[in-house]
CSV table of C-alpha atoms in Angstrom, one decimal:
chain,number,residue,atom,x,y,z
A,24,MET,CA,0.0,-0.1,0.1
A,25,LEU,CA,2.7,2.5,1.0
A,26,LYS,CA,4.7,2.0,-2.3
A,27,ASP,CA,2.2,4.2,-4.3
A,28,SER,CA,1.6,6.8,-1.5
A,29,THR,CA,3.2,10.4,-1.4
A,30,ILE,CA,6.2,10.7,0.7
A,31,MET,CA,6.4,13.5,3.2
A,32,ALA,CA,9.6,14.4,5.3
A,33,VAL,CA,9.2,15.6,8.8
A,34,LEU,CA,11.6,18.1,10.4
A,35,ALA,CA,11.8,19.4,13.9
A,36,ALA,CA,12.4,23.1,14.8
A,37,LYS,CA,13.0,24.6,18.3
A,38,ASP,CA,11.9,28.0,17.1
A,39,ILE,CA,9.1,27.7,14.4
A,40,ASN,CA,9.4,31.3,13.5
A,41,ARG,CA,13.2,31.2,13.1
A,42,ALA,CA,12.7,28.2,10.8
A,43,LYS,CA,10.1,29.8,8.8
A,44,ASP,CA,12.5,32.8,8.3
A,45,PHE,CA,15.4,30.5,7.3
A,46,TYR,CA,13.3,28.6,4.8
A,47,ARG,CA,12.0,31.9,3.3
A,48,ASP,CA,15.1,34.0,3.2
A,49,LYS,CA,17.8,31.3,2.7
A,50,LEU,CA,16.0,28.7,0.6
A,51,GLY,CA,13.3,30.7,-1.0
A,52,LEU,CA,10.4,28.7,0.2
A,53,ASP,CA,7.2,29.7,1.7
A,54,PRO,CA,4.6,27.4,3.5
A,55,SER,CA,2.0,26.1,1.2
A,56,VAL,CA,-0.7,25.0,3.6
A,57,SER,CA,-1.8,26.6,7.0
A,58,MET,CA,-1.4,24.2,9.8
A,59,GLU,CA,-2.0,24.4,13.4
A,60,ASP,CA,0.2,26.6,15.6
A,61,GLY,CA,3.7,25.4,15.7
A,62,SER,CA,3.7,23.5,12.3
A,63,LEU,CA,4.4,24.6,8.8
A,64,TYR,CA,4.0,22.6,5.5
A,65,TYR,CA,5.9,23.3,2.4
A,66,SER,CA,5.1,21.6,-1.0
A,67,GLY,CA,7.7,20.5,-3.3
A,68,GLY,CA,7.9,19.0,-6.8
A,69,ASN,CA,6.1,15.9,-8.0
A,70,GLY,CA,3.6,15.6,-5.0
A,71,THR,CA,6.3,15.8,-2.4
A,72,GLY,CA,6.5,18.1,0.6
A,73,PHE,CA,7.7,18.3,4.2
A,74,LEU,CA,6.5,19.4,7.5
A,75,ILE,CA,8.2,21.5,10.2
A,76,TYR,CA,6.9,21.2,13.7
A,77,GLN,CA,8.1,22.8,17.0
A,78,THR,CA,9.8,20.6,19.6
A,79,GLU,CA,12.7,20.8,21.9
A,80,ASN,CA,14.1,17.8,20.1
A,81,ALA,CA,15.2,19.9,17.0
A,82,GLY,CA,18.8,19.4,15.9
A,83,THR,CA,19.7,16.3,17.7
A,84,ALA,CA,19.8,13.9,14.7
A,85,LYS,CA,23.3,13.5,13.4
A,86,ASN,CA,22.3,12.3,10.0
A,87,THR,CA,20.8,13.7,6.8
A,88,GLN,CA,17.2,14.7,7.5
A,89,MET,CA,15.9,15.6,4.1
A,90,GLY,CA,17.4,16.3,0.6
A,91,TRP,CA,16.6,17.7,-2.8
A,92,GLU,CA,17.7,16.3,-6.1
A,93,THR,CA,18.8,18.8,-8.6
A,94,ASP,CA,20.1,18.9,-12.3
A,95,ASN,CA,22.6,21.6,-11.5
A,96,LEU,CA,24.3,21.2,-8.1
A,97,GLN,CA,26.8,23.8,-8.7
A,98,GLY,CA,24.4,26.5,-9.8
A,99,GLU,CA,22.1,25.5,-6.8
A,100,MET,CA,25.1,25.9,-4.4
A,101,GLU,CA,26.0,29.2,-5.8
A,102,GLU,CA,22.6,30.6,-5.3
A,103,LEU,CA,22.2,29.3,-1.8
A,104,ARG,CA,25.8,30.6,-0.9
A,105,GLY,CA,24.7,34.0,-2.2
A,106,ARG,CA,21.7,33.8,0.3
A,107,GLY,CA,24.0,32.9,3.1
A,108,VAL,CA,23.9,29.1,3.3
A,109,VAL,CA,27.1,27.5,4.4
A,110,PHE,CA,28.0,23.9,3.2
A,111,GLU,CA,29.5,21.5,5.5
A,112,ASP,CA,32.8,19.8,4.8
A,113,TYR,CA,33.3,16.0,5.9
A,114,ASP,CA,36.3,13.9,5.8
A,115,PHE,CA,35.7,10.4,7.3
A,116,PRO,CA,35.7,6.8,6.0
A,117,GLY,CA,33.2,6.8,3.2
A,118,LEU,CA,32.7,10.5,2.7
A,119,LYS,CA,35.0,13.2,1.9
A,120,THR,CA,33.9,16.6,0.5
A,121,GLU,CA,35.9,19.2,-1.3
A,122,ASN,CA,34.5,22.8,-1.3
A,123,GLY,CA,31.4,21.2,0.1
A,124,VAL,CA,30.8,18.5,-2.4
A,125,ALA,CA,31.2,14.7,-2.2
A,126,ASP,CA,31.6,13.0,-5.6
A,127,ASN,CA,31.0,9.3,-5.9
A,128,ASP,CA,29.6,6.9,-8.7
A,129,TRP,CA,26.0,7.7,-7.7
A,130,GLY,CA,26.6,11.5,-8.3
A,131,LYS,CA,27.4,14.6,-6.4
A,132,SER,CA,26.0,15.8,-3.1
A,133,ALA,CA,26.4,18.8,-0.6
A,134,TRP,CA,25.0,19.1,2.9
A,135,PHE,CA,24.1,22.2,5.0
A,136,LEU,CA,22.4,22.9,8.3
A,137,ASP,CA,19.1,24.8,8.7
A,138,SER,CA,18.3,27.3,11.4
A,139,GLU,CA,17.4,24.4,13.7
A,140,GLY,CA,20.4,22.2,13.3
A,141,ASN,CA,18.8,19.8,10.9
A,142,ILE,CA,21.1,18.4,8.3
A,143,LEU,CA,19.9,18.9,4.6
A,144,ASN,CA,21.4,18.1,1.4
A,145,ILE,CA,21.2,18.6,-2.3
A,146,SER,CA,22.3,16.0,-4.8
A,147,GLN,CA,22.7,15.6,-8.5
A,148,ARG,CA,22.8,12.2,-9.9
A,149,THR,CA,25.4,11.0,-12.5
A,150,SER,CA,23.7,10.5,-15.9
A,151,PRO,CA,23.4,6.8,-16.7
A,152,ALA,CA,26.0,5.8,-19.4
A,153,ALA,CA,24.5,5.4,-22.8
A,154,SER,CA,24.0,2.0,-24.0
């Protein structure tokens, strides 16, 4: 049943207003649906979306919480950097970034933190080889 259902990510925010400002000012996103107090819902492409809700647990996860796929990673990074987004650099077994970008057989990825400490990423898949 779930395989055909729309998937929605859920993120935590200690300060929902600060999160709303970050997603608007840094990522250019506005909530698409009014929710109860302390929650924001954002619509994405192809029926996707994500919910942000207020909780003291925000920023405690040490893994990627949500990501976007793009056809132009460098262009997206330039635009986001221009809005003040700082990309993380990692260097540990299985993941090394250079200038914020990890490159592997799957493609390229970059990570950044939102205002609440959630780890977000953007990725660009490597085009499949022509047969």
